[in-house]
């Protein structure tokens, strides 16, 4: 009897401590870490660093970014799925959350079941770019060059599950040409190699490619969305669809996640802070300057974010199954 009473007291104390910590979130002496599952200096990293800055004020604590790169974002996502569910370790990831379940035969986490969804951040178009020494100057010439160089073309990506992998898969399929894919830990190192001429082509988010296109460090051919973009540096690029690749349309999105089991009160506090951050004029300006569109629709709500990702898992799962690409 005495033992049972002791156990009940311990349980009650633990519940109070946990409840109190949820109420106090974020504690003034703590830091919120946003895990980026790709290399530093790339497009996901760029979004996370701008977001961390915009979240500092509404959360009232320091927010830092930590890169856990590799395997198309699955290593960083697994780290967050296993983290303590207290709101201090978050994940910022992109469309990879919806392609990984179909691409990996063995994934150590479940995208629908092992995360709390905190709201979406932005939509980001992609661009098809090439090394600066590429002889082709437009999509028509690039199509000819690809036809003439079958078997010799290197296409960079950020690993299986990355946006660049998905876009590259769709591009090869639309061109009916198989290319040698070169995986990196993110598209920051991939674009460095593209500029150096070690790889030929890359499909990457405008959040990474816009400054390089503006500085004429790479050749740019087209955007992957169904509409042309309005960002000054990108507005003259045609869409891939209007360049002959019928129905080509891929747009990347980013969302914020916490480990499953994060208290509801903490989820609400982070979502409230995210809503403030997405209205931050400086954040919006930076994102728009890089071709990204900050979320203003209902996908800012955790339940809608989860619904959207579930629909994307179905959509891209079918595309990946048809392509027959898998990893263990
Ligand atoms: N843009 C990369 C991708 O292909 C990821 C990154 O480096 O942020 O998914």
Coordinates of C-alpha atoms and ligand atoms in Angstrom, one line a residue:
X1 CA 0.0 0.0 0.0
X2 CA 2.8 2.3 1.1
X3 CA 4.7 1.5 -2.2
X4 CA 1.6 2.3 -4.3
X5 CA 1.1 5.6 -2.6
X6 CA 4.8 6.4 -3.3
X7 CA 4.4 5.5 -6.9
X8 CA 1.2 7.7 -7.2
X9 CA 3.1 10.6 -5.7
X10 CA 6.0 10.2 -8.1
X11 CA 3.6 10.0 -11.1
X12 CA 1.7 13.1 -9.9
X13 CA 5.0 15.1 -9.4
X14 CA 6.1 14.1 -12.9
X15 CA 2.8 15.1 -14.4
X16 CA 3.0 18.5 -12.7
X17 CA 6.5 19.0 -13.8
X18 CA 5.7 18.2 -17.4
X19 CA 2.5 20.3 -17.3
X20 CA 4.4 23.2 -15.9
X21 CA 7.1 22.9 -18.5
X22 CA 4.5 22.9 -21.2
X23 CA 3.0 26.1 -19.7
X24 CA 6.3 27.8 -19.3
X25 CA 7.5 26.9 -22.8
X26 CA 9.8 28.2 -23.9
X27 CA 11.8 28.6 -20.7
X28 CA 13.9 31.7 -20.8
X29 CA 17.2 29.9 -20.4
X30 CA 16.5 27.4 -23.2
X31 CA 17.3 27.5 -26.9
X32 CA 15.0 26.2 -29.6
X33 CA 17.0 24.2 -32.3
X34 CA 15.7 23.9 -35.8
X35 CA 17.3 20.8 -37.4
X36 CA 17.9 21.2 -41.1
X37 CA 18.3 17.8 -42.8
X38 CA 20.6 19.2 -45.5
X39 CA 24.0 20.9 -45.8
X40 CA 24.6 24.4 -44.5
X41 CA 24.4 27.2 -47.1
X42 CA 21.7 25.5 -49.2
X43 CA 18.1 26.3 -49.9
X44 CA 16.5 24.5 -46.9
X45 CA 19.2 26.0 -44.7
X46 CA 18.4 29.5 -46.1
X47 CA 14.7 29.2 -45.3
X48 CA 15.5 27.8 -41.8
X49 CA 18.0 30.6 -40.9
X50 CA 15.5 33.3 -42.0
X51 CA 12.7 31.6 -40.1
X52 CA 14.9 31.2 -37.0
X53 CA 15.5 34.9 -37.0
X54 CA 11.8 35.7 -37.4
X55 CA 10.8 33.2 -34.6
X56 CA 13.2 34.7 -32.0
X57 CA 10.9 37.7 -31.2
X58 CA 7.6 35.8 -30.9
X59 CA 9.2 32.9 -29.0
X60 CA 11.3 35.2 -26.8
X61 CA 14.3 32.9 -26.8
X62 CA 17.2 32.1 -28.9
X63 CA 16.5 30.0 -32.0
X64 CA 19.4 28.3 -33.7
X65 CA 19.8 26.1 -36.8
X66 CA 21.7 22.8 -36.7
X67 CA 22.5 20.8 -39.9
X68 CA 22.1 17.0 -39.8
X69 CA 22.6 16.3 -43.5
X70 CA 22.6 13.2 -45.6
X71 CA 20.4 10.5 -47.3
X72 CA 17.9 13.0 -48.8
X73 CA 16.9 14.4 -45.4
X74 CA 16.1 11.0 -43.8
X75 CA 19.0 11.3 -41.3
X76 CA 17.9 14.7 -40.0
X77 CA 14.2 13.7 -39.9
X78 CA 15.1 10.6 -37.9
X79 CA 17.0 12.7 -35.4
X80 CA 14.0 14.8 -34.7
X81 CA 11.5 11.9 -34.7
X82 CA 13.7 10.4 -31.8
X83 CA 14.3 13.7 -30.0
X84 CA 12.7 14.6 -26.6
X85 CA 9.2 15.8 -27.4
X86 CA 9.5 19.1 -25.4
X87 CA 9.4 21.7 -28.3
X88 CA 13.1 22.5 -28.1
X89 CA 14.1 20.3 -31.1
X90 CA 12.2 21.0 -34.3
X91 CA 12.6 20.0 -37.9
X92 CA 12.3 22.1 -41.0
X93 CA 11.9 20.0 -44.0
X94 CA 10.5 20.2 -47.5
X95 CA 8.7 17.9 -50.0
X96 CA 11.1 15.2 -48.9
X97 CA 8.6 14.4 -46.1
X98 CA 6.2 13.2 -48.8
X99 CA 8.7 11.4 -51.1
X100 CA 10.7 9.5 -48.5
X101 CA 7.9 7.1 -47.5
X102 CA 7.8 5.8 -51.1
X103 CA 11.6 6.0 -51.8
X104 CA 12.9 4.2 -48.8
X105 CA 12.0 0.5 -48.2
X106 CA 13.2 0.9 -44.6
X107 CA 12.6 4.2 -43.0
X108 CA 13.3 4.4 -39.2
X109 CA 10.3 6.7 -38.7
X110 CA 6.8 7.3 -39.9
X111 CA 6.0 10.7 -41.5
X112 CA 2.3 10.5 -40.5
X113 CA 2.8 9.0 -37.0
X114 CA 6.1 10.2 -35.6
X115 CA 5.8 14.0 -35.8
X116 CA 3.6 16.8 -34.5
X117 CA 2.8 19.1 -37.4
X118 CA 3.4 22.8 -36.6
X119 CA 2.4 24.5 -39.8
X120 CA 3.7 25.2 -43.2
X121 CA 6.2 27.9 -44.1
X122 CA 6.4 28.5 -47.8
X123 CA 6.1 27.3 -51.4
X124 CA 9.3 27.5 -53.5
X125 CA 9.6 26.9 -57.3
X126 CA 12.6 25.2 -58.8
X127 CA 14.9 26.1 -61.7
X128 CA 16.8 23.9 -64.1
X129 CA 20.4 25.2 -64.2
X130 CA 23.7 24.1 -65.8
X131 CA 27.4 24.6 -65.4
X132 CA 28.6 28.0 -66.8
X133 CA 30.5 26.3 -69.6
X134 CA 27.4 24.5 -70.9
X135 CA 27.3 25.4 -74.7
X136 CA 23.4 25.5 -74.8
X137 CA 21.9 28.9 -74.3
X138 CA 18.2 28.1 -74.1
X139 CA 15.9 25.1 -73.5
X140 CA 15.8 24.2 -77.2
X141 CA 19.6 24.1 -77.4
X142 CA 19.8 22.2 -74.1
X143 CA 17.4 19.6 -75.5
X144 CA 19.7 19.1 -78.5
X145 CA 22.8 18.9 -76.3
X146 CA 21.2 16.3 -74.1
X147 CA 20.2 14.3 -77.1
X148 CA 23.8 14.4 -78.4
X149 CA 25.4 13.5 -75.0
X150 CA 23.4 10.6 -73.9
X151 CA 25.3 8.4 -71.4
X152 CA 27.7 11.2 -70.5
X153 CA 25.5 13.6 -68.6
X154 CA 26.0 14.2 -64.8
X155 CA 23.0 15.5 -62.9
X156 CA 23.5 16.5 -59.3
X157 CA 21.1 16.1 -56.4
X158 CA 20.8 16.1 -52.6
X159 CA 20.2 12.4 -52.3
X160 CA 17.2 10.1 -52.6
X161 CA 14.2 12.0 -51.2
X162 CA 15.6 15.4 -52.0
X163 CA 13.6 17.9 -54.0
X164 CA 16.4 18.0 -56.6
X165 CA 16.2 14.2 -56.8
X166 CA 12.4 14.3 -57.5
X167 CA 12.8 17.1 -60.0
X168 CA 15.7 15.2 -61.7
X169 CA 13.6 12.0 -61.8
X170 CA 10.8 13.9 -63.5
X171 CA 13.1 15.7 -65.9
X172 CA 14.9 12.5 -67.0
X173 CA 11.5 10.8 -67.5
X174 CA 10.1 13.8 -69.5
X175 CA 13.3 13.9 -71.7
X176 CA 13.4 10.1 -72.0
X177 CA 17.1 10.2 -71.2
X178 CA 18.8 8.5 -68.3
X179 CA 21.5 10.6 -66.6
X180 CA 24.2 9.7 -64.1
X181 CA 23.0 11.2 -60.8
X182 CA 25.6 12.5 -58.4
X183 CA 24.3 12.7 -54.8
X184 CA 25.5 15.4 -52.3
X185 CA 24.5 16.2 -48.7
X186 CA 22.6 19.2 -49.9
X187 CA 22.5 21.4 -53.0
X188 CA 24.9 23.9 -51.5
X189 CA 27.9 21.6 -52.3
X190 CA 26.1 20.5 -55.5
X191 CA 25.9 24.0 -56.8
X192 CA 29.6 24.6 -55.9
X193 CA 30.5 21.6 -58.1
X194 CA 28.2 22.8 -60.9
X195 CA 29.9 26.2 -60.9
X196 CA 33.2 24.4 -61.0
X197 CA 32.0 22.3 -63.9
X198 CA 32.3 18.9 -62.1
X199 CA 28.6 18.2 -62.9
X200 CA 26.5 19.3 -65.9
X201 CA 23.0 19.9 -64.6
X202 CA 21.0 20.6 -61.4
X203 CA 17.4 21.2 -60.6
X204 CA 17.2 23.3 -57.4
X205 CA 15.0 25.6 -55.5
X206 CA 15.1 29.3 -56.4
X207 CA 16.1 30.0 -52.7
X208 CA 19.5 28.7 -53.7
X209 CA 19.7 29.4 -57.5
X210 CA 18.5 33.0 -57.7
X211 CA 21.8 34.7 -56.5
X212 CA 23.8 32.4 -58.8
X213 CA 21.5 33.1 -61.8
X214 CA 21.7 36.9 -61.0
X215 CA 25.5 36.7 -60.8
X216 CA 25.7 34.7 -64.0
X217 CA 27.6 32.0 -62.2
X218 CA 25.4 29.3 -63.7
X219 CA 23.3 29.0 -66.9
X220 CA 19.5 28.9 -66.2
X221 CA 16.9 27.4 -68.6
X222 CA 13.5 27.2 -67.1
X223 CA 11.3 27.1 -64.0
X224 CA 9.6 23.9 -62.9
X225 CA 6.2 25.5 -62.0
X226 CA 3.2 25.8 -64.4
X227 CA 3.5 29.6 -64.3
X228 CA 6.4 31.9 -65.0
X229 CA 7.8 33.8 -61.9
X230 CA 7.7 37.5 -61.2
X231 CA 11.0 37.7 -59.2
X232 CA 13.1 40.1 -61.3
X233 CA 16.1 37.7 -61.8
X234 CA 13.8 34.9 -62.9
X235 CA 11.0 36.5 -64.8
X236 CA 12.4 35.8 -68.2
X237 CA 12.8 32.1 -67.7
X238 CA 10.2 30.0 -69.5
X239 CA 8.4 27.1 -67.8
X240 CA 9.5 23.6 -68.6
X241 CA 5.9 22.9 -69.7
X242 CA 6.0 25.7 -72.3
X243 CA 9.5 24.4 -73.4
X244 CA 7.9 21.2 -74.6
X245 CA 7.8 19.1 -71.4
X246 CA 4.1 18.8 -71.3
X247 CA 2.4 19.0 -67.8
X248 CA 5.8 19.4 -66.0
X249 CA 4.9 21.0 -62.7
X250 CA 6.8 20.7 -59.4
X251 CA 6.8 23.2 -56.6
X252 CA 8.6 22.6 -53.3
X253 CA 7.1 23.5 -49.9
X254 CA 8.6 23.6 -46.4
X255 CA 6.9 22.8 -43.1
X256 CA 7.9 22.8 -39.4
X257 CA 7.7 19.6 -37.2
X258 CA 8.2 18.5 -33.6
X259 CA 8.6 15.0 -32.3
X260 CA 5.4 13.1 -31.7
X261 CA 4.2 13.5 -28.1
X262 CA 5.1 17.2 -27.9
X263 CA 2.4 18.6 -25.5
X264 CA -0.5 20.3 -27.3
X265 CA 0.1 23.5 -25.4
X266 CA 3.7 23.6 -26.8
X267 CA 2.5 22.9 -30.3
X268 CA 0.0 25.8 -30.0
X269 CA 2.7 28.1 -28.7
X270 CA 5.1 27.3 -31.6
X271 CA 2.2 27.5 -34.2
X272 CA 1.3 31.0 -32.7
X273 CA 4.9 32.1 -33.0
X274 CA 5.1 30.7 -36.6
X275 CA 2.0 32.7 -37.5
X276 CA 3.7 35.9 -36.3
X277 CA 7.0 35.0 -38.0
X278 CA 5.2 34.4 -41.4
X279 CA 3.9 38.0 -41.2
X280 CA 7.3 39.5 -40.4
X281 CA 8.0 42.0 -43.2
X282 CA 11.7 41.3 -43.3
X283 CA 11.1 37.5 -43.6
X284 CA 8.6 38.0 -46.4
X285 CA 10.9 40.4 -48.2
X286 CA 13.8 38.0 -48.0
X287 CA 11.7 35.0 -49.2
X288 CA 10.1 36.9 -52.0
X289 CA 13.5 38.1 -53.2
X290 CA 14.5 34.5 -53.6
X291 CA 11.3 33.5 -55.5
X292 CA 9.5 31.9 -52.5
X293 CA 6.0 32.5 -51.5
X294 CA 5.3 32.6 -47.7
X295 CA 2.2 30.6 -46.7
X296 CA -0.9 32.7 -46.0
X297 CA -3.5 30.0 -46.5
X298 CA -5.0 27.4 -44.1
X299 CA -1.9 25.2 -44.3
X300 CA -0.5 27.4 -41.5
X301 CA -2.8 25.3 -39.2
X302 CA -1.2 22.1 -38.0
X303 CA -4.2 19.9 -39.0
X304 CA -4.2 21.4 -42.5
X305 CA -0.5 21.0 -42.7
X306 CA -0.9 17.3 -41.9
X307 CA -3.7 16.8 -44.4
X308 CA -1.6 18.5 -47.1
X309 CA 1.4 16.3 -46.5
X310 CA -0.8 13.1 -46.5
X311 CA -2.1 14.2 -49.9
X312 CA 1.4 14.8 -51.2
X313 CA 2.6 11.4 -49.9
X314 CA -0.1 9.8 -52.1
X315 CA 0.6 12.1 -55.1
X316 CA 4.4 11.6 -55.2
X317 CA 4.2 8.0 -54.0
X318 CA 2.4 7.1 -57.3
X319 CA 5.0 9.0 -59.4
X320 CA 7.9 7.3 -57.6
X321 CA 6.3 3.9 -57.9
X322 CA 5.9 4.4 -61.6
X323 CA 9.6 5.4 -61.9
X324 CA 10.7 2.4 -59.9
X325 CA 13.3 4.1 -57.8
X326 CA 13.9 2.7 -54.3
X327 CA 16.6 2.7 -51.6
X328 CA 17.0 0.4 -48.6
Ligands
LIG1 N1 17.6 21.8 -52.4 C1 18.0 20.5 -51.8 C2 17.1 19.5 -52.3 O1 17.4 19.1 -53.4 C3 18.1 20.4 -50.3 C4 19.0 21.4 -49.7 O2 20.2 21.4 -49.8 O3 18.4 22.3 -49.0 O4 16.2 19.0 -51.7

